[in-house]
JSON list of C-alpha atoms in Angstrom, two decimals:
[
{"chain": "E", "resi": 1, "resn": "MET", "atom": "CA", "xyz": [-87.33, -144.20, -27.72]},
{"chain": "E", "resi": 2, "resn": "LYS", "atom": "CA", "xyz": [-88.77, -146.25, -24.85]},
{"chain": "E", "resi": 3, "resn": "SER", "atom": "CA", "xyz": [-92.20, -146.36, -26.48]},
{"chain": "E", "resi": 4, "resn": "LEU", "atom": "CA", "xyz": [-90.64, -147.58, -29.74]},
{"chain": "E", "resi": 5, "resn": "LEU", "atom": "CA", "xyz": [-88.78, -150.35, -27.89]},
{"chain": "E", "resi": 6, "resn": "LEU", "atom": "CA", "xyz": [-91.95, -151.32, -26.00]},
{"chain": "E", "resi": 7, "resn": "ALA", "atom": "CA", "xyz": [-93.94, -151.46, -29.25]},
{"chain": "E", "resi": 8, "resn": "MET", "atom": "CA", "xyz": [-91.29, -153.66, -30.89]},
{"chain": "E", "resi": 9, "resn": "VAL", "atom": "CA", "xyz": [-91.26, -156.08, -27.94]},
{"chain": "E", "resi": 10, "resn": "ALA", "atom": "CA", "xyz": [-95.07, -156.27, -27.91]},
{"chain": "E", "resi": 11, "resn": "ALA", "atom": "CA", "xyz": [-95.21, -156.89, -31.66]},
{"chain": "E", "resi": 12, "resn": "TRP", "atom": "CA", "xyz": [-92.57, -159.61, -31.42]},
{"chain": "E", "resi": 13, "resn": "ALA", "atom": "CA", "xyz": [-94.21, -161.40, -28.47]},
{"chain": "E", "resi": 14, "resn": "SER", "atom": "CA", "xyz": [-97.79, -161.41, -29.79]},
{"chain": "E", "resi": 15, "resn": "PRO", "atom": "CA", "xyz": [-97.30, -163.84, -32.70]},
{"chain": "E", "resi": 16, "resn": "ALA", "atom": "CA", "xyz": [-95.36, -166.21, -30.48]},
{"chain": "E", "resi": 17, "resn": "LEU", "atom": "CA", "xyz": [-98.18, -166.29, -27.94]},
{"chain": "E", "resi": 18, "resn": "ALA", "atom": "CA", "xyz": [-100.84, -166.68, -30.61]},
{"chain": "E", "resi": 19, "resn": "ASP", "atom": "CA", "xyz": [-99.16, -169.79, -32.02]},
{"chain": "E", "resi": 20, "resn": "SER", "atom": "CA", "xyz": [-98.71, -171.57, -28.70]},
{"chain": "E", "resi": 21, "resn": "VAL", "atom": "CA", "xyz": [-102.30, -172.70, -28.05]},
{"chain": "E", "resi": 22, "resn": "VAL", "atom": "CA", "xyz": [-101.34, -176.38, -27.79]},
{"chain": "E", "resi": 23, "resn": "PRO", "atom": "CA", "xyz": [-97.85, -177.53, -26.70]},
{"chain": "E", "resi": 24, "resn": "HIS", "atom": "CA", "xyz": [-95.69, -179.52, -29.09]},
{"chain": "E", "resi": 25, "resn": "TYR", "atom": "CA", "xyz": [-96.12, -182.76, -27.14]},
{"chain": "E", "resi": 26, "resn": "LEU", "atom": "CA", "xyz": [-99.87, -182.73, -27.96]},
{"chain": "E", "resi": 27, "resn": "GLY", "atom": "CA", "xyz": [-99.62, -181.87, -31.66]},
{"chain": "E", "resi": 28, "resn": "GLY", "atom": "CA", "xyz": [-99.89, -184.66, -34.22]},
{"chain": "E", "resi": 29, "resn": "VAL", "atom": "CA", "xyz": [-102.10, -187.72, -34.60]},
{"chain": "E", "resi": 30, "resn": "TRP", "atom": "CA", "xyz": [-103.83, -189.42, -31.67]},
{"chain": "E", "resi": 31, "resn": "ALA", "atom": "CA", "xyz": [-105.95, -192.54, -32.08]},
{"chain": "E", "resi": 32, "resn": "THR", "atom": "CA", "xyz": [-107.82, -195.25, -30.20]},
{"chain": "E", "resi": 33, "resn": "ALA", "atom": "CA", "xyz": [-106.35, -197.96, -32.48]},
{"chain": "E", "resi": 34, "resn": "ASP", "atom": "CA", "xyz": [-104.05, -198.44, -35.47]},
{"chain": "E", "resi": 35, "resn": "SER", "atom": "CA", "xyz": [-106.95, -197.75, -37.84]},
{"chain": "E", "resi": 36, "resn": "LEU", "atom": "CA", "xyz": [-110.52, -196.48, -37.88]},
{"chain": "E", "resi": 37, "resn": "PHE", "atom": "CA", "xyz": [-111.45, -199.99, -39.03]},
{"chain": "E", "resi": 38, "resn": "ALA", "atom": "CA", "xyz": [-109.64, -202.00, -36.33]},
{"chain": "E", "resi": 39, "resn": "GLY", "atom": "CA", "xyz": [-111.46, -204.32, -33.99]},
{"chain": "E", "resi": 40, "resn": "THR", "atom": "CA", "xyz": [-115.16, -204.64, -33.30]},
{"chain": "E", "resi": 41, "resn": "THR", "atom": "CA", "xyz": [-115.75, -201.35, -31.44]},
{"chain": "E", "resi": 42, "resn": "GLU", "atom": "CA", "xyz": [-116.03, -197.72, -32.49]},
{"chain": "E", "resi": 43, "resn": "GLN", "atom": "CA", "xyz": [-112.74, -195.93, -33.14]},
{"chain": "E", "resi": 44, "resn": "ALA", "atom": "CA", "xyz": [-111.53, -192.32, -33.18]},
{"chain": "E", "resi": 45, "resn": "GLU", "atom": "CA", "xyz": [-108.61, -190.35, -34.59]},
{"chain": "E", "resi": 46, "resn": "LEU", "atom": "CA", "xyz": [-107.59, -186.83, -33.60]},
{"chain": "E", "resi": 47, "resn": "TYR", "atom": "CA", "xyz": [-105.40, -184.73, -35.92]},
{"chain": "E", "resi": 48, "resn": "LEU", "atom": "CA", "xyz": [-104.19, -181.75, -33.87]},
{"chain": "E", "resi": 49, "resn": "ARG", "atom": "CA", "xyz": [-102.12, -178.75, -34.97]},
{"chain": "E", "resi": 50, "resn": "GLU", "atom": "CA", "xyz": [-100.26, -176.67, -32.40]},
{"chain": "E", "resi": 51, "resn": "ASP", "atom": "CA", "xyz": [-102.45, -173.64, -33.19]},
{"chain": "E", "resi": 52, "resn": "GLY", "atom": "CA", "xyz": [-105.43, -175.53, -31.74]},
{"chain": "E", "resi": 53, "resn": "PHE", "atom": "CA", "xyz": [-107.13, -176.38, -35.03]},
{"chain": "E", "resi": 54, "resn": "GLY", "atom": "CA", "xyz": [-107.65, -179.97, -36.06]},
{"chain": "E", "resi": 55, "resn": "LEU", "atom": "CA", "xyz": [-109.80, -182.72, -37.42]},
{"chain": "E", "resi": 56, "resn": "LEU", "atom": "CA", "xyz": [-111.66, -185.39, -35.45]},
{"chain": "E", "resi": 57, "resn": "ILE", "atom": "CA", "xyz": [-112.69, -188.56, -37.27]},
{"chain": "E", "resi": 58, "resn": "GLY", "atom": "CA", "xyz": [-114.75, -191.36, -35.79]},
{"chain": "E", "resi": 59, "resn": "SER", "atom": "CA", "xyz": [-116.07, -194.69, -36.97]},
{"chain": "E", "resi": 60, "resn": "SER", "atom": "CA", "xyz": [-118.93, -196.74, -35.63]},
{"chain": "E", "resi": 61, "resn": "ALA", "atom": "CA", "xyz": [-118.62, -200.38, -34.63]},
{"chain": "E", "resi": 62, "resn": "PRO", "atom": "CA", "xyz": [-119.01, -202.52, -37.74]},
{"chain": "E", "resi": 63, "resn": "ALA", "atom": "CA", "xyz": [-122.53, -203.54, -38.66]},
{"chain": "E", "resi": 64, "resn": "THR", "atom": "CA", "xyz": [-123.27, -207.26, -38.66]},
{"chain": "E", "resi": 65, "resn": "ILE", "atom": "CA", "xyz": [-124.19, -208.76, -42.01]},
{"chain": "E", "resi": 66, "resn": "THR", "atom": "CA", "xyz": [-127.60, -210.41, -41.58]},
{"chain": "E", "resi": 67, "resn": "SER", "atom": "CA", "xyz": [-127.97, -212.47, -44.75]},
{"chain": "E", "resi": 68, "resn": "GLY", "atom": "CA", "xyz": [-126.07, -214.15, -47.55]},
{"chain": "E", "resi": 69, "resn": "PRO", "atom": "CA", "xyz": [-122.82, -216.09, -47.45]},
{"chain": "E", "resi": 70, "resn": "ASP", "atom": "CA", "xyz": [-121.21, -213.55, -45.06]},
{"chain": "E", "resi": 71, "resn": "LYS", "atom": "CA", "xyz": [-124.07, -213.69, -42.53]},
{"chain": "E", "resi": 72, "resn": "GLY", "atom": "CA", "xyz": [-122.82, -212.95, -39.02]},
{"chain": "E", "resi": 73, "resn": "LYS", "atom": "CA", "xyz": [-119.54, -211.39, -40.19]},
{"chain": "E", "resi": 74, "resn": "PRO", "atom": "CA", "xyz": [-118.58, -207.76, -39.59]},
{"chain": "E", "resi": 75, "resn": "GLY", "atom": "CA", "xyz": [-119.89, -205.39, -42.26]},
{"chain": "E", "resi": 76, "resn": "PRO", "atom": "CA", "xyz": [-119.27, -201.75, -43.12]},
{"chain": "E", "resi": 77, "resn": "ARG", "atom": "CA", "xyz": [-118.76, -198.93, -40.62]},
{"chain": "E", "resi": 78, "resn": "ALA", "atom": "CA", "xyz": [-120.14, -195.43, -40.63]},
{"chain": "E", "resi": 79, "resn": "THR", "atom": "CA", "xyz": [-117.38, -192.81, -40.50]},
{"chain": "E", "resi": 80, "resn": "LEU", "atom": "CA", "xyz": [-117.65, -189.09, -39.85]},
{"chain": "E", "resi": 81, "resn": "GLY", "atom": "CA", "xyz": [-115.08, -186.32, -39.64]},
{"chain": "E", "resi": 82, "resn": "MET", "atom": "CA", "xyz": [-115.40, -182.78, -38.35]},
{"chain": "E", "resi": 83, "resn": "PRO", "atom": "CA", "xyz": [-113.02, -179.85, -37.94]},
{"chain": "E", "resi": 84, "resn": "PHE", "atom": "CA", "xyz": [-112.49, -178.42, -34.47]},
{"chain": "E", "resi": 85, "resn": "ARG", "atom": "CA", "xyz": [-110.85, -175.69, -32.48]},
{"chain": "E", "resi": 86, "resn": "SER", "atom": "CA", "xyz": [-109.23, -176.57, -29.17]},
{"chain": "E", "resi": 87, "resn": "ARG", "atom": "CA", "xyz": [-107.64, -175.03, -26.13]},
{"chain": "E", "resi": 88, "resn": "LEU", "atom": "CA", "xyz": [-105.43, -176.46, -23.40]},
{"chain": "E", "resi": 89, "resn": "GLU", "atom": "CA", "xyz": [-106.04, -175.32, -19.82]},
{"chain": "E", "resi": 90, "resn": "GLY", "atom": "CA", "xyz": [-103.77, -177.10, -17.38]},
{"chain": "E", "resi": 91, "resn": "ALA", "atom": "CA", "xyz": [-103.91, -180.76, -18.42]},
{"chain": "E", "resi": 92, "resn": "THR", "atom": "CA", "xyz": [-107.41, -180.43, -19.95]},
{"chain": "E", "resi": 93, "resn": "LEU", "atom": "CA", "xyz": [-107.76, -180.17, -23.72]},
{"chain": "E", "resi": 94, "resn": "THR", "atom": "CA", "xyz": [-111.20, -178.87, -24.70]},
{"chain": "E", "resi": 95, "resn": "ILE", "atom": "CA", "xyz": [-112.21, -179.64, -28.30]},
{"chain": "E", "resi": 96, "resn": "ALA", "atom": "CA", "xyz": [-115.15, -177.83, -29.91]},
{"chain": "E", "resi": 97, "resn": "PRO", "atom": "CA", "xyz": [-116.22, -179.05, -33.37]},
{"chain": "E", "resi": 98, "resn": "PHE", "atom": "CA", "xyz": [-117.52, -176.48, -35.84]},
{"chain": "E", "resi": 99, "resn": "ASN", "atom": "CA", "xyz": [-119.11, -176.33, -39.27]},
{"chain": "E", "resi": 100, "resn": "PRO", "atom": "CA", "xyz": [-117.09, -173.96, -41.50]},
{"chain": "E", "resi": 101, "resn": "GLY", "atom": "CA", "xyz": [-120.18, -173.21, -43.60]},
{"chain": "E", "resi": 102, "resn": "TYR", "atom": "CA", "xyz": [-122.43, -172.36, -40.67]},
{"chain": "E", "resi": 103, "resn": "ARG", "atom": "CA", "xyz": [-120.64, -171.03, -37.63]},
{"chain": "E", "resi": 104, "resn": "GLN", "atom": "CA", "xyz": [-123.46, -171.63, -35.16]},
{"chain": "E", "resi": 105, "resn": "ASP", "atom": "CA", "xyz": [-123.63, -175.36, -35.99]},
{"chain": "E", "resi": 106, "resn": "ARG", "atom": "CA", "xyz": [-121.42, -177.02, -33.39]},
{"chain": "E", "resi": 107, "resn": "GLY", "atom": "CA", "xyz": [-121.08, -180.59, -32.26]},
{"chain": "E", "resi": 108, "resn": "PRO", "atom": "CA", "xyz": [-120.70, -181.73, -28.64]},
{"chain": "E", "resi": 109, "resn": "MET", "atom": "CA", "xyz": [-117.50, -180.73, -26.86]},
{"chain": "E", "resi": 110, "resn": "LEU", "atom": "CA", "xyz": [-114.86, -183.37, -26.34]},
{"chain": "E", "resi": 111, "resn": "ILE", "atom": "CA", "xyz": [-112.90, -183.05, -23.10]},
{"chain": "E", "resi": 112, "resn": "CYS", "atom": "CA", "xyz": [-109.50, -184.75, -23.01]},
{"chain": "E", "resi": 113, "resn": "HIS", "atom": "CA", "xyz": [-107.08, -185.04, -20.12]},
{"chain": "E", "resi": 114, "resn": "TYR", "atom": "CA", "xyz": [-103.43, -185.60, -20.92]},
{"chain": "E", "resi": 115, "resn": "GLN", "atom": "CA", "xyz": [-101.88, -188.30, -18.74]},
{"chain": "E", "resi": 116, "resn": "GLU", "atom": "CA", "xyz": [-98.14, -187.70, -18.72]},
{"chain": "E", "resi": 117, "resn": "PRO", "atom": "CA", "xyz": [-96.94, -191.00, -17.21]},
{"chain": "E", "resi": 118, "resn": "ASP", "atom": "CA", "xyz": [-98.28, -193.11, -20.09]},
{"chain": "E", "resi": 119, "resn": "ALA", "atom": "CA", "xyz": [-98.56, -190.24, -22.65]},
{"chain": "E", "resi": 120, "resn": "THR", "atom": "CA", "xyz": [-102.26, -190.82, -23.35]},
{"chain": "E", "resi": 121, "resn": "LEU", "atom": "CA", "xyz": [-105.32, -188.66, -23.86]},
{"chain": "E", "resi": 122, "resn": "HIS", "atom": "CA", "xyz": [-108.37, -189.73, -21.85]},
{"chain": "E", "resi": 123, "resn": "CYS", "atom": "CA", "xyz": [-111.33, -188.18, -23.68]},
{"chain": "E", "resi": 124, "resn": "THR", "atom": "CA", "xyz": [-115.04, -188.01, -22.91]},
{"chain": "E", "resi": 125, "resn": "ALA", "atom": "CA", "xyz": [-118.10, -186.72, -24.80]},
{"chain": "E", "resi": 126, "resn": "ASP", "atom": "CA", "xyz": [-121.77, -187.51, -24.32]},
{"chain": "E", "resi": 127, "resn": "LYS", "atom": "CA", "xyz": [-121.09, -190.06, -21.55]},
{"chain": "E", "resi": 128, "resn": "LYS", "atom": "CA", "xyz": [-118.66, -192.03, -23.76]},
{"chain": "E", "resi": 129, "resn": "SER", "atom": "CA", "xyz": [-114.95, -192.23, -23.16]},
{"chain": "E", "resi": 130, "resn": "TRP", "atom": "CA", "xyz": [-111.87, -193.16, -25.18]},
{"chain": "E", "resi": 131, "resn": "ILE", "atom": "CA", "xyz": [-108.18, -193.54, -24.49]},
{"chain": "E", "resi": 132, "resn": "MET", "atom": "CA", "xyz": [-106.02, -192.26, -27.32]},
{"chain": "E", "resi": 133, "resn": "ARG", "atom": "CA", "xyz": [-102.35, -192.86, -27.89]},
{"chain": "E", "resi": 134, "resn": "ARG", "atom": "CA", "xyz": [-100.10, -190.72, -30.02]},
{"chain": "E", "resi": 135, "resn": "ARG", "atom": "CA", "xyz": [-99.56, -192.33, -33.39]},
{"chain": "E", "resi": 136, "resn": "SER", "atom": "CA", "xyz": [-97.43, -189.56, -34.91]},
{"chain": "E", "resi": 137, "resn": "ASP", "atom": "CA", "xyz": [-96.04, -186.20, -33.85]},
{"chain": "E", "resi": 138, "resn": "THR", "atom": "CA", "xyz": [-96.66, -184.69, -37.31]},
{"chain": "E", "resi": 139, "resn": "LEU", "atom": "CA", "xyz": [-99.60, -184.43, -39.68]},
{"chain": "E", "resi": 140, "resn": "ASP", "atom": "CA", "xyz": [-99.37, -185.60, -43.27]},
{"chain": "E", "resi": 141, "resn": "THR", "atom": "CA", "xyz": [-99.46, -182.81, -45.87]},
{"chain": "E", "resi": 142, "resn": "THR", "atom": "CA", "xyz": [-102.97, -183.60, -47.15]},
{"chain": "E", "resi": 143, "resn": "THR", "atom": "CA", "xyz": [-104.53, -183.49, -43.68]},
{"chain": "E", "resi": 144, "resn": "ALA", "atom": "CA", "xyz": [-102.65, -180.31, -42.75]},
{"chain": "E", "resi": 145, "resn": "GLU", "atom": "CA", "xyz": [-103.90, -178.62, -45.94]},
{"chain": "E", "resi": 146, "resn": "MET", "atom": "CA", "xyz": [-107.46, -179.78, -45.23]},
{"chain": "E", "resi": 147, "resn": "ILE", "atom": "CA", "xyz": [-107.35, -178.30, -41.72]},
{"chain": "E", "resi": 148, "resn": "GLU", "atom": "CA", "xyz": [-105.93, -175.05, -43.15]},
{"chain": "E", "resi": 149, "resn": "GLY", "atom": "CA", "xyz": [-108.87, -174.95, -45.58]},
{"chain": "E", "resi": 150, "resn": "PHE", "atom": "CA", "xyz": [-111.34, -175.30, -42.69]},
{"chain": "E", "resi": 151, "resn": "GLN", "atom": "CA", "xyz": [-109.59, -172.49, -40.85]},
{"chain": "E", "resi": 152, "resn": "ILE", "atom": "CA", "xyz": [-109.75, -170.24, -43.92]},
{"chain": "E", "resi": 153, "resn": "ALA", "atom": "CA", "xyz": [-113.45, -171.06, -44.41]},
{"chain": "E", "resi": 154, "resn": "LEU", "atom": "CA", "xyz": [-114.15, -170.18, -40.77]},
{"chain": "E", "resi": 155, "resn": "ARG", "atom": "CA", "xyz": [-112.36, -166.84, -41.14]},
{"chain": "E", "resi": 156, "resn": "ALA", "atom": "CA", "xyz": [-114.23, -166.08, -44.36]},
{"chain": "E", "resi": 157, "resn": "TYR", "atom": "CA", "xyz": [-117.55, -166.84, -42.69]},
{"chain": "E", "resi": 158, "resn": "ALA", "atom": "CA", "xyz": [-116.68, -164.58, -39.78]},
{"chain": "E", "resi": 159, "resn": "GLY", "atom": "CA", "xyz": [-116.49, -161.68, -42.24]},
{"chain": "E", "resi": 160, "resn": "LYS", "atom": "CA", "xyz": [-112.88, -160.71, -41.84]},
{"chain": "E", "resi": 161, "resn": "ALA", "atom": "CA", "xyz": [-109.61, -162.58, -41.88]},
{"chain": "E", "resi": 162, "resn": "SER", "atom": "CA", "xyz": [-108.76, -161.96, -38.23]},
{"chain": "E", "resi": 163, "resn": "ALA", "atom": "CA", "xyz": [-112.15, -162.89, -36.74]},
{"chain": "E", "resi": 164, "resn": "LEU", "atom": "CA", "xyz": [-112.30, -166.42, -35.37]},
{"chain": "E", "resi": 165, "resn": "LEU", "atom": "CA", "xyz": [-114.58, -168.13, -32.92]},
{"chain": "E", "resi": 166, "resn": "PRO", "atom": "CA", "xyz": [-113.10, -167.95, -29.45]},
{"chain": "E", "resi": 167, "resn": "ALA", "atom": "CA", "xyz": [-111.19, -171.05, -28.47]},
{"chain": "E", "resi": 168, "resn": "PRO", "atom": "CA", "xyz": [-113.32, -173.35, -26.29]},
{"chain": "E", "resi": 169, "resn": "SER", "atom": "CA", "xyz": [-112.89, -173.29, -22.56]},
{"chain": "E", "resi": 170, "resn": "ILE", "atom": "CA", "xyz": [-113.83, -175.47, -19.61]},
{"chain": "E", "resi": 171, "resn": "ARG", "atom": "CA", "xyz": [-114.55, -172.33, -17.63]},
{"chain": "E", "resi": 172, "resn": "PRO", "atom": "CA", "xyz": [-118.23, -171.38, -17.19]}
]
């Protein structure tokens, strides 16, 4: 009887622990500005689910138009998005981009520190830093479905539904 009770408690607790990779106050949309196209500098947006999966989108500073009637005005920006897996250790959120089609292809890690007093994420990667503010505590349906698709593709690549890359860590 005791072993049955212990098995039931373990089975009930495991899913709850598996879903709590990122606390609720970090889930949602974080951004450096109101839009990827705001201002004259590069911008970033972070779409984070509480299971640690998400999407990171960045835009370059606008190019300067060099000829024609709009010479000297801001031009187009390059934008790039990539799925990621994250993990929170203390106040440090470690974000590791991945390519769902080729598991070994990974981008540089993004390290973010949550600052509770002003509710901001201070992120660094490749000697660059950004301050992100929470724009929304929920993801829109389209983005959530896209992230789910990346997660499914990663599981399919791993060879079985339960095999995922380990969540990134700041530990050596």
